Tab-separated table of C-alpha atoms and ligand atoms in Angstrom:
chain	number	residue	atom	x	y	z
C	9	UNK	CA	29.960	48.272	-3.275
C	10	UNK	CA	28.385	45.723	-5.981
C	11	UNK	CA	24.796	47.223	-5.560
C	12	UNK	CA	26.017	50.930	-6.594
C	13	UNK	CA	28.329	49.422	-9.593
C	14	UNK	CA	25.650	46.904	-10.366
C	15	UNK	CA	23.972	48.428	-13.524
C	16	UNK	CA	26.034	51.313	-14.472
C	17	UNK	CA	26.532	51.784	-18.208
C	18	UNK	CA	29.436	53.817	-20.044
C	19	UNK	CA	28.536	56.942	-21.675
C	20	UNK	CA	27.674	56.467	-25.345
C	21	UNK	CA	30.901	57.462	-27.662
C	22	UNK	CA	30.789	61.035	-28.852
C	23	UNK	CA	31.035	61.033	-32.423
C	24	UNK	CA	32.817	64.680	-32.761
C	25	UNK	CA	36.415	63.553	-32.618
C	26	UNK	CA	38.553	65.209	-29.958
C	27	UNK	CA	41.477	67.089	-30.951
C	28	UNK	CA	44.618	65.910	-29.473
C	29	UNK	CA	45.565	69.197	-27.631
C	30	UNK	CA	42.195	69.077	-25.710
C	31	UNK	CA	42.371	65.081	-25.207
C	32	UNK	CA	44.255	65.052	-21.888
C	33	UNK	CA	42.278	63.182	-19.159
C	34	UNK	CA	39.520	62.398	-21.700
C	35	UNK	CA	38.662	58.671	-22.372
C	36	UNK	CA	39.057	56.997	-25.713
C	37	UNK	CA	35.909	55.927	-27.609
C	38	UNK	CA	37.360	52.857	-29.450
C	39	UNK	CA	40.460	50.817	-29.587
C	40	UNK	CA	43.100	52.708	-31.671
C	41	UNK	CA	45.406	50.801	-33.888
C	42	UNK	CA	48.691	52.123	-35.342
C	43	UNK	CA	48.438	53.064	-38.928
C	44	UNK	CA	52.264	52.832	-39.171
C	45	UNK	CA	55.433	52.021	-37.820
C	46	UNK	CA	57.463	54.159	-35.322
C	47	UNK	CA	59.994	54.726	-36.171
C	48	UNK	CA	59.212	54.492	-39.928
C	49	UNK	CA	62.737	53.852	-40.920
C	50	UNK	CA	65.888	52.163	-39.452
C	51	UNK	CA	67.880	55.328	-38.249
C	52	UNK	CA	70.918	56.380	-36.178
C	53	UNK	CA	70.925	56.301	-32.549
C	54	UNK	CA	74.358	58.105	-32.636
C	55	UNK	CA	76.337	60.927	-34.154
C	56	UNK	CA	78.970	58.970	-35.913
C	57	UNK	CA	79.555	57.316	-39.241
C	58	UNK	CA	77.282	54.671	-41.011
C	59	UNK	CA	79.308	51.621	-42.220
C	60	UNK	CA	79.116	48.138	-43.149
C	61	UNK	CA	80.628	45.997	-40.390
C	62	UNK	CA	82.338	43.601	-43.217
C	63	UNK	CA	84.434	46.421	-44.086
C	64	UNK	CA	86.022	46.206	-40.660
C	65	UNK	CA	87.957	49.162	-39.176
C	66	UNK	CA	89.020	51.072	-42.276
C	67	UNK	CA	90.126	53.405	-43.504
C	68	UNK	CA	86.547	54.200	-45.372
C	69	UNK	CA	86.200	57.099	-47.686
C	70	UNK	CA	83.653	59.212	-46.567
C	71	UNK	CA	81.452	59.875	-49.427
C	72	UNK	CA	78.080	61.468	-48.110
C	73	UNK	CA	76.451	63.405	-45.032
C	74	UNK	CA	73.177	62.413	-43.787
C	75	UNK	CA	71.404	64.436	-41.352
C	76	UNK	CA	68.174	63.970	-39.408
C	77	UNK	CA	65.310	64.955	-41.899
C	78	UNK	CA	67.295	63.995	-44.937
C	79	UNK	CA	68.187	60.764	-46.820
C	80	UNK	CA	71.498	59.446	-48.319
C	81	UNK	CA	72.140	57.135	-51.044
C	82	UNK	CA	73.238	53.694	-51.267
C	83	UNK	CA	76.764	53.168	-49.558
C	84	UNK	CA	79.237	51.156	-51.820
C	85	UNK	CA	81.923	48.613	-50.164
C	86	UNK	CA	84.921	50.404	-48.644
C	87	UNK	CA	82.979	53.702	-47.952
C	88	UNK	CA	81.246	55.506	-45.097
C	89	UNK	CA	78.585	58.124	-44.721
C	90	UNK	CA	78.903	60.713	-41.904
C	91	UNK	CA	75.487	60.454	-40.281
C	92	UNK	CA	73.619	62.230	-37.362
C	93	UNK	CA	71.427	60.695	-34.477
C	94	UNK	CA	67.640	60.386	-36.079
C	95	UNK	CA	68.978	60.055	-39.797
C	96	UNK	CA	67.790	57.117	-41.927
C	97	UNK	CA	70.412	54.521	-42.382
C	98	UNK	CA	71.679	54.187	-46.044
C	99	UNK	CA	71.389	51.201	-48.026
C	100	UNK	CA	74.256	49.274	-47.923
C	101	UNK	CA	75.231	50.290	-44.279
C	102	UNK	CA	74.496	47.872	-41.362
C	103	UNK	CA	75.993	49.785	-38.487
C	104	UNK	CA	76.735	53.085	-36.865
C	105	UNK	CA	80.080	53.878	-35.053
C	106	UNK	CA	79.800	56.705	-32.658
C	107	UNK	CA	81.919	59.584	-33.648
C	108	UNK	CA	84.305	59.096	-30.530
C	109	UNK	CA	85.410	55.808	-31.801
C	110	UNK	CA	86.815	57.325	-35.180
C	111	UNK	CA	89.618	58.956	-36.464
C	112	UNK	CA	89.283	61.403	-39.215
C	113	UNK	CA	91.966	61.751	-41.446
C	114	UNK	CA	91.637	63.891	-44.702
C	115	UNK	CA	88.518	62.303	-46.372
C	116	UNK	CA	88.778	59.062	-44.739
C	117	UNK	CA	87.573	57.749	-41.523
C	118	UNK	CA	89.286	54.877	-39.701
C	119	UNK	CA	87.666	52.958	-36.628
C	120	UNK	CA	89.239	52.488	-33.437
C	121	UNK	CA	87.533	49.177	-32.811
C	122	UNK	CA	85.506	47.109	-35.060
C	123	UNK	CA	81.735	47.480	-35.089
C	124	UNK	CA	79.233	44.627	-34.996
C	125	UNK	CA	76.289	44.539	-37.462
C	126	UNK	CA	73.018	46.322	-36.129
C	127	UNK	CA	74.873	48.486	-33.580
C	128	UNK	CA	73.441	51.882	-32.838
C	129	UNK	CA	70.752	51.373	-35.451
C	130	UNK	CA	67.071	52.083	-34.035
C	131	UNK	CA	65.177	49.685	-36.070
C	132	UNK	CA	62.018	50.634	-38.049
C	133	UNK	CA	59.056	49.759	-35.777
C	134	UNK	CA	60.997	49.211	-32.720
C	135	UNK	CA	58.790	51.639	-30.666
C	136	UNK	CA	55.282	50.790	-32.489
C	137	UNK	CA	54.715	48.167	-35.089
C	138	UNK	CA	52.152	48.899	-37.657
C	139	UNK	CA	48.948	47.335	-36.996
C	140	UNK	CA	49.644	47.178	-33.301
C	141	UNK	CA	46.683	47.754	-30.900
C	142	UNK	CA	47.937	51.068	-29.358
C	143	UNK	CA	45.267	51.702	-26.743
C	144	UNK	CA	41.929	50.086	-25.942
C	145	UNK	CA	38.841	51.829	-25.842
C	146	UNK	CA	38.346	52.953	-22.263
C	147	UNK	CA	41.888	54.439	-21.610
C	148	UNK	CA	41.972	57.714	-20.075
C	149	UNK	CA	44.486	59.461	-22.000
C	150	UNK	CA	47.636	60.575	-19.949
C	151	UNK	CA	50.487	63.225	-21.127
C	152	UNK	CA	52.572	60.605	-22.654
C	153	UNK	CA	49.704	58.637	-24.358
C	154	UNK	CA	49.224	62.045	-26.437
C	155	UNK	CA	52.856	62.064	-26.944
C	156	UNK	CA	52.535	58.518	-28.370
C	157	UNK	CA	49.358	59.485	-30.590
C	158	UNK	CA	51.200	62.415	-32.124
C	159	UNK	CA	54.201	60.221	-32.989
C	160	UNK	CA	51.791	58.073	-35.044
C	161	UNK	CA	50.380	61.196	-36.764
C	162	UNK	CA	46.848	61.281	-34.905
C	163	UNK	CA	45.494	65.147	-34.734
C	164	UNK	CA	42.279	63.674	-33.477
C	165	UNK	CA	40.819	60.802	-31.518
C	166	UNK	CA	37.602	59.553	-30.827
C	167	UNK	CA	36.427	60.312	-27.472
C	168	UNK	CA	33.579	59.752	-25.050
C	169	UNK	CA	31.929	62.962	-24.085
C	170	UNK	CA	32.848	64.382	-20.670
C	171	UNK	CA	30.680	63.302	-17.828
C	172	UNK	CA	28.878	66.087	-15.913
C	173	UNK	CA	28.573	66.146	-12.124
C	174	UNK	CA	26.372	68.459	-10.072
C	175	UNK	CA	27.517	69.398	-6.694
C	176	UNK	CA	25.801	71.070	-4.026
C	177	UNK	CA	26.807	71.550	-0.202
C	178	UNK	CA	23.965	71.578	2.477
C	179	UNK	CA	24.382	73.286	5.488
C	180	UNK	CA	22.743	76.448	7.124
C	181	UNK	CA	26.415	76.866	9.022
C	182	UNK	CA	28.263	77.058	5.771
C	183	UNK	CA	29.813	80.374	4.635
C	184	UNK	CA	31.885	80.781	1.414
C	185	UNK	CA	35.402	81.755	1.440
C	186	UNK	CA	35.880	85.097	0.850
C	187	UNK	CA	32.460	86.337	2.230
C	188	UNK	CA	33.376	87.788	5.533
C	189	UNK	CA	34.301	86.547	8.703
C	190	UNK	CA	32.687	83.991	10.421
C	191	UNK	CA	30.261	84.224	13.351
C	192	UNK	CA	30.102	81.896	16.031
C	193	UNK	CA	28.679	78.535	14.809
C	194	UNK	CA	29.731	79.294	11.378
C	195	UNK	CA	32.402	77.396	9.132
C	196	UNK	CA	33.775	77.748	5.920
C	197	UNK	CA	32.446	75.686	2.831
C	198	UNK	CA	35.440	72.941	2.503
C	199	UNK	CA	33.639	70.224	0.811
C	200	UNK	CA	32.664	72.098	-2.286
C	201	UNK	CA	36.432	72.763	-2.958
C	202	UNK	CA	37.719	69.055	-2.283
C	203	UNK	CA	34.815	67.697	-4.421
C	204	UNK	CA	35.255	70.116	-7.277
C	205	UNK	CA	39.085	69.612	-7.287
C	206	UNK	CA	38.451	65.528	-7.160
C	207	UNK	CA	35.907	65.729	-10.065
C	208	UNK	CA	37.987	68.374	-12.288
C	209	UNK	CA	41.032	65.819	-11.772
C	210	UNK	CA	38.941	63.015	-13.478
C	211	UNK	CA	38.103	65.347	-16.415
C	212	UNK	CA	34.485	65.705	-15.224
C	213	UNK	CA	32.624	68.918	-15.855
C	214	UNK	CA	31.370	70.237	-12.602
C	215	UNK	CA	27.912	72.052	-12.412
C	216	UNK	CA	28.453	73.659	-8.995
C	217	UNK	CA	24.955	74.735	-7.447
C	218	UNK	CA	26.580	76.087	-4.340
C	219	UNK	CA	25.361	75.919	-0.806
C	220	UNK	CA	21.924	74.892	0.208
C	221	UNK	CA	19.916	75.524	3.196
C	222	UNK	CA	19.012	73.016	5.790
C	223	UNK	CA	15.058	73.216	4.975
C	224	UNK	CA	13.080	70.448	3.045
C	225	UNK	CA	12.026	72.944	0.414
C	226	UNK	CA	15.346	74.213	-0.302
C	227	UNK	CA	16.964	70.795	-0.736
C	228	UNK	CA	14.271	69.374	-2.661
C	229	UNK	CA	14.631	72.409	-5.240
C	230	UNK	CA	18.295	72.088	-5.369
C	231	UNK	CA	18.171	68.406	-6.064
C	232	UNK	CA	15.623	68.933	-8.923
C	233	UNK	CA	17.871	71.672	-10.500
C	234	UNK	CA	20.950	69.609	-10.193
C	235	UNK	CA	19.319	66.463	-11.434
C	236	UNK	CA	17.997	68.310	-14.511
C	237	UNK	CA	21.579	69.566	-15.305
C	238	UNK	CA	24.029	66.890	-14.935
C	239	UNK	CA	24.422	63.029	-15.237
C	240	UNK	CA	24.843	62.536	-11.550
C	241	UNK	CA	24.379	64.462	-8.526
C	242	UNK	CA	26.704	64.585	-5.598
C	243	UNK	CA	25.734	66.501	-2.535
C	244	UNK	CA	27.486	66.963	0.742
C	245	UNK	CA	25.824	66.898	4.442
C	246	UNK	CA	22.364	66.327	5.743
C	247	UNK	CA	22.375	62.690	5.159
C	248	UNK	CA	22.368	61.864	8.720
C	249	UNK	CA	19.359	61.375	10.959
C	250	UNK	CA	19.028	64.911	12.704
C	251	UNK	CA	16.145	67.314	12.058
C	252	UNK	CA	18.291	69.468	10.015
C	253	UNK	CA	19.003	66.392	7.667
C	254	UNK	CA	16.253	66.802	4.802
C	255	UNK	CA	18.491	64.794	1.979
C	256	UNK	CA	17.433	61.426	2.122
C	257	UNK	CA	13.743	62.307	2.740
C	258	UNK	CA	13.577	64.479	-0.233
C	259	UNK	CA	15.420	61.801	-2.327
C	260	UNK	CA	12.776	59.422	-1.579
C	261	UNK	CA	10.194	61.950	-2.476
C	262	UNK	CA	11.974	62.645	-5.883
C	263	UNK	CA	13.300	59.412	-6.878
C	264	UNK	CA	14.239	56.351	-4.789
C	265	UNK	CA	16.936	55.677	-2.004
C	266	UNK	CA	18.512	52.640	-3.043
C	267	UNK	CA	21.131	52.575	-0.228
C	268	UNK	CA	21.835	54.262	3.029
C	269	UNK	CA	24.805	53.584	5.419
C	270	UNK	CA	27.621	51.857	4.806
C	271	UNK	CA	29.786	49.821	7.217
C	272	UNK	CA	32.959	52.053	6.473
C	273	UNK	CA	34.684	54.397	8.611
C	274	UNK	CA	34.701	57.407	7.966
C	275	UNK	CA	31.714	57.640	5.937
C	276	UNK	CA	28.870	55.722	7.544
C	277	UNK	CA	25.870	58.027	6.585
C	278	UNK	CA	26.519	57.757	2.554
C	279	UNK	CA	23.334	57.531	0.601
C	280	UNK	CA	22.669	56.192	-2.782
C	281	UNK	CA	19.979	56.547	-5.116
C	282	UNK	CA	18.516	58.819	-7.867
C	283	UNK	CA	16.610	62.038	-8.199
C	284	UNK	CA	14.044	61.410	-11.078
C	285	UNK	CA	16.311	59.242	-13.314
C	286	UNK	CA	19.683	60.952	-12.164
C	287	UNK	CA	22.003	59.061	-10.157
C	288	UNK	CA	22.386	60.581	-6.553
C	289	UNK	CA	25.241	60.220	-4.179
C	290	UNK	CA	24.895	61.997	-0.894
C	291	UNK	CA	28.075	62.212	1.017
C	292	UNK	CA	28.490	62.904	4.557
C	293	UNK	CA	29.145	66.387	5.756
C	294	UNK	CA	32.415	65.569	7.617
C	295	UNK	CA	35.014	66.722	5.331
C	296	UNK	CA	37.321	63.671	5.603
C	297	UNK	CA	34.402	61.181	5.240
C	298	UNK	CA	33.552	63.500	2.005
C	299	UNK	CA	37.235	62.297	0.608
C	300	UNK	CA	37.325	58.508	1.688
C	301	UNK	CA	33.408	58.121	0.197
C	302	UNK	CA	34.358	59.900	-2.892
C	303	UNK	CA	37.550	57.679	-3.436
C	304	UNK	CA	35.819	54.394	-2.434
C	305	UNK	CA	32.369	54.612	-3.786
C	306	UNK	CA	32.012	57.553	-6.212
C	307	UNK	CA	34.974	57.437	-8.125
C	308	UNK	CA	34.562	53.990	-9.040
C	309	UNK	CA	31.154	54.514	-10.238
C	310	UNK	CA	32.438	57.786	-12.241
C	311	UNK	CA	35.034	56.073	-14.158
C	312	UNK	CA	32.709	53.300	-15.251
C	313	UNK	CA	29.867	55.775	-16.431
C	314	UNK	CA	33.031	57.483	-18.037
C	315	UNK	CA	33.893	54.054	-19.959
C	316	UNK	CA	37.243	53.730	-18.188
C	317	UNK	CA	38.314	50.435	-18.076
C	318	UNK	CA	41.738	50.093	-16.642
C	319	UNK	CA	41.748	52.476	-13.233
C	320	UNK	CA	41.441	51.401	-9.916
C	321	UNK	CA	43.752	52.742	-6.857
C	322	UNK	CA	46.792	50.866	-6.452
C	323	UNK	CA	46.597	48.629	-3.166
C	324	UNK	CA	50.058	47.881	-1.543
C	325	UNK	CA	51.017	45.838	1.213
C	326	UNK	CA	52.642	47.874	3.792
C	327	UNK	CA	53.670	47.374	7.436
C	328	UNK	CA	51.504	49.242	10.241
C	329	UNK	CA	53.586	51.801	11.981
C	330	UNK	CA	50.693	51.825	14.596
C	331	UNK	CA	48.384	49.665	16.458
C	332	UNK	CA	44.820	49.682	17.474
C	333	UNK	CA	43.371	49.043	20.633
C	334	UNK	CA	40.293	47.242	19.760
C	335	UNK	CA	38.716	45.856	17.026
C	336	UNK	CA	35.967	47.925	14.920
C	337	UNK	CA	32.654	46.825	13.532
C	338	UNK	CA	33.136	48.702	10.306
C	339	UNK	CA	36.225	48.765	7.867
C	340	UNK	CA	38.103	51.560	8.456
C	341	UNK	CA	40.323	53.862	6.216
C	342	UNK	CA	43.202	55.359	8.149
C	343	UNK	CA	44.639	58.318	6.910
C	344	UNK	CA	48.332	57.502	6.685
C	345	UNK	CA	51.711	58.580	5.291
C	346	UNK	CA	53.283	55.653	3.056
C	347	UNK	CA	57.002	56.276	3.763
C	348	UNK	CA	59.979	53.725	2.860
C	349	UNK	CA	62.169	53.280	5.957
C	350	UNK	CA	65.151	50.566	5.868
C	351	UNK	CA	63.829	49.304	2.780
C	352	UNK	CA	60.151	49.026	4.248
C	353	UNK	CA	57.136	50.306	3.112
C	354	UNK	CA	55.548	51.720	6.252
C	355	UNK	CA	51.989	53.273	6.795
C	356	UNK	CA	51.989	55.977	9.490
C	357	UNK	CA	48.847	57.250	10.645
C	358	UNK	CA	48.071	60.940	11.193
C	359	UNK	CA	47.535	61.549	14.805
C	360	UNK	CA	44.048	62.899	14.594
C	361	UNK	CA	41.825	60.452	12.654
C	362	UNK	CA	38.355	62.267	13.228
C	363	UNK	CA	36.165	62.262	10.260
C	364	UNK	CA	35.960	66.075	10.810
C	365	UNK	CA	39.594	66.505	10.447
C	366	UNK	CA	40.652	67.317	6.831
C	367	UNK	CA	43.997	68.028	7.299
C	368	UNK	CA	44.554	64.244	8.062
C	369	UNK	CA	43.651	63.779	4.474
C	370	UNK	CA	45.808	66.794	3.291
C	371	UNK	CA	48.689	65.552	5.097
C	372	UNK	CA	48.331	61.905	4.143
C	373	UNK	CA	49.339	60.123	0.682
C	374	UNK	CA	47.511	56.775	1.292
C	375	UNK	CA	44.583	55.096	3.351
C	376	UNK	CA	45.432	51.978	5.330
C	377	UNK	CA	42.430	49.584	5.335
C	378	UNK	CA	41.527	48.046	8.792
C	379	UNK	CA	39.081	45.310	8.310
C	380	UNK	CA	36.387	44.934	10.617
C	381	UNK	CA	36.997	42.555	13.549
C	382	UNK	CA	40.674	43.174	13.607
C	383	UNK	CA	43.170	44.622	15.778
C	384	UNK	CA	46.453	45.782	14.400
C	385	UNK	CA	49.854	45.243	15.975
C	386	UNK	CA	52.724	47.336	15.277
C	387	UNK	CA	54.439	45.665	12.201
C	388	UNK	CA	51.442	43.948	10.976
C	389	UNK	CA	50.748	43.721	7.518
C	390	UNK	CA	47.938	46.197	6.115
C	391	UNK	CA	46.734	47.083	2.815
C	392	UNK	CA	47.193	50.846	1.687
C	393	UNK	CA	45.431	52.655	-1.236
C	394	UNK	CA	47.830	55.198	-2.777
C	395	UNK	CA	46.418	58.535	-3.263
C	396	UNK	CA	48.451	59.653	-5.754
C	397	UNK	CA	46.553	58.645	-8.656
C	398	UNK	CA	43.707	60.955	-7.567
N	422	AMP	P1	26.184	67.024	8.490
N	422	AMP	O1	26.146	65.582	8.022
N	422	AMP	O2	25.374	67.891	7.625
N	422	AMP	O3	25.558	66.823	9.768
N	422	AMP	O4	27.470	67.400	8.645
N	422	AMP	C1	28.450	66.869	9.588
N	422	AMP	C2	29.502	67.900	9.860
N	422	AMP	O5	30.255	68.213	8.796
N	422	AMP	C3	29.272	69.246	10.696
N	422	AMP	O6	30.131	69.338	11.637
N	422	AMP	C4	29.191	70.018	9.524
N	422	AMP	O7	29.340	71.284	9.747
N	422	AMP	C5	30.237	69.507	8.536
N	422	AMP	N1	30.091	70.036	7.169
N	422	AMP	C6	28.881	69.857	6.713
N	422	AMP	N2	29.089	70.237	5.185
N	422	AMP	C7	30.237	70.986	5.241
N	422	AMP	C8	31.087	71.547	4.286
N	422	AMP	N3	30.465	71.971	2.950
N	422	AMP	N4	32.415	71.963	4.459
N	422	AMP	C9	32.744	71.675	5.933
N	422	AMP	N5	32.024	71.094	6.665
N	422	AMP	C10	30.955	70.597	6.665
N	423	MG	MG1	24.156	69.407	8.077
């Protein structure tokens, strides 16, 4: 897909910082440096007694009590401090003995075994060092990243603005779910929901133009409206060569068709270009093809435009639990279940690989790649793309 990805520039950075509670899935606009160390102090990993390991097993007079959130005073030789998890280690102590290894006798504590210097102490900066690069620009923030940022006191972070994608579903046969029973020949619009979901999971704002009739006029109007409202336009259906397929002709009139038809299966009729200056993806109508082309072509483009630098779908080697009869001329993406059996990762294909069978995607967790010109025997190594990240 080099042509499609060739000159995609990341969105400009948004100067309004995004508050942390709204930053999930958003893209960092700048490298972030840790302004402090985490943890900020050496602290106790246990409930127990802070001691000086040179004092041996005691008995040691317990002279202070340090809870999480408080701080003690310097420990003199021959004494111990009662201490709790997360509480700072007082000066003069170099180890914490877990309470299970202590016997308390009046005001003193005796250790049932000697403790080594540094034991049960969580060192200052062991999680994150001050000045460390926490995340590079281009990271899409995960839930655990928000936790890391919070642990450093960030209340807001510099984010790129959200990308806006306009979607439209072409087809006279389409009926919206909820809009009455189907007449013969009609089908419910499913692509709209697959696409919306895939886009929303990427943190993209969806401008949904709904359904578009199969006429040149309706197609042109919808494309123009969509292009004016978003950073890119994604349509489904109408990109083949039938009389009811108007999308490519209208894109040529309103902008430019840069690419049409890919050597992949499913997804051959995919179109790419621009409507006015707005980038345009014309996905096929067949629901499985919509999913596959989105993953392979649209998603990488969107991520690049969003400024994301570190996300590609994980490719894993798996053993084919199938065989193919003859070699194809296109790179094929089989909908498979990746399962581990007897310690081996197997790719088990869905029984119906037709591009119209959407349940094949829904019941799979990976795509197995069969290169053109190759036949696959049982047990051959194939690469799979895990879909869990989507
Ligand atoms: P097309 O490329 O428009 O000829 O569509 C190819 C196939 O995909 C046809 O069987 C269409 O009915 C079907 N299709 C097109 N759009 C949708 C949609 N939004 N939801 C479900 N199926 C669709
Ligand atoms: Mg159609």
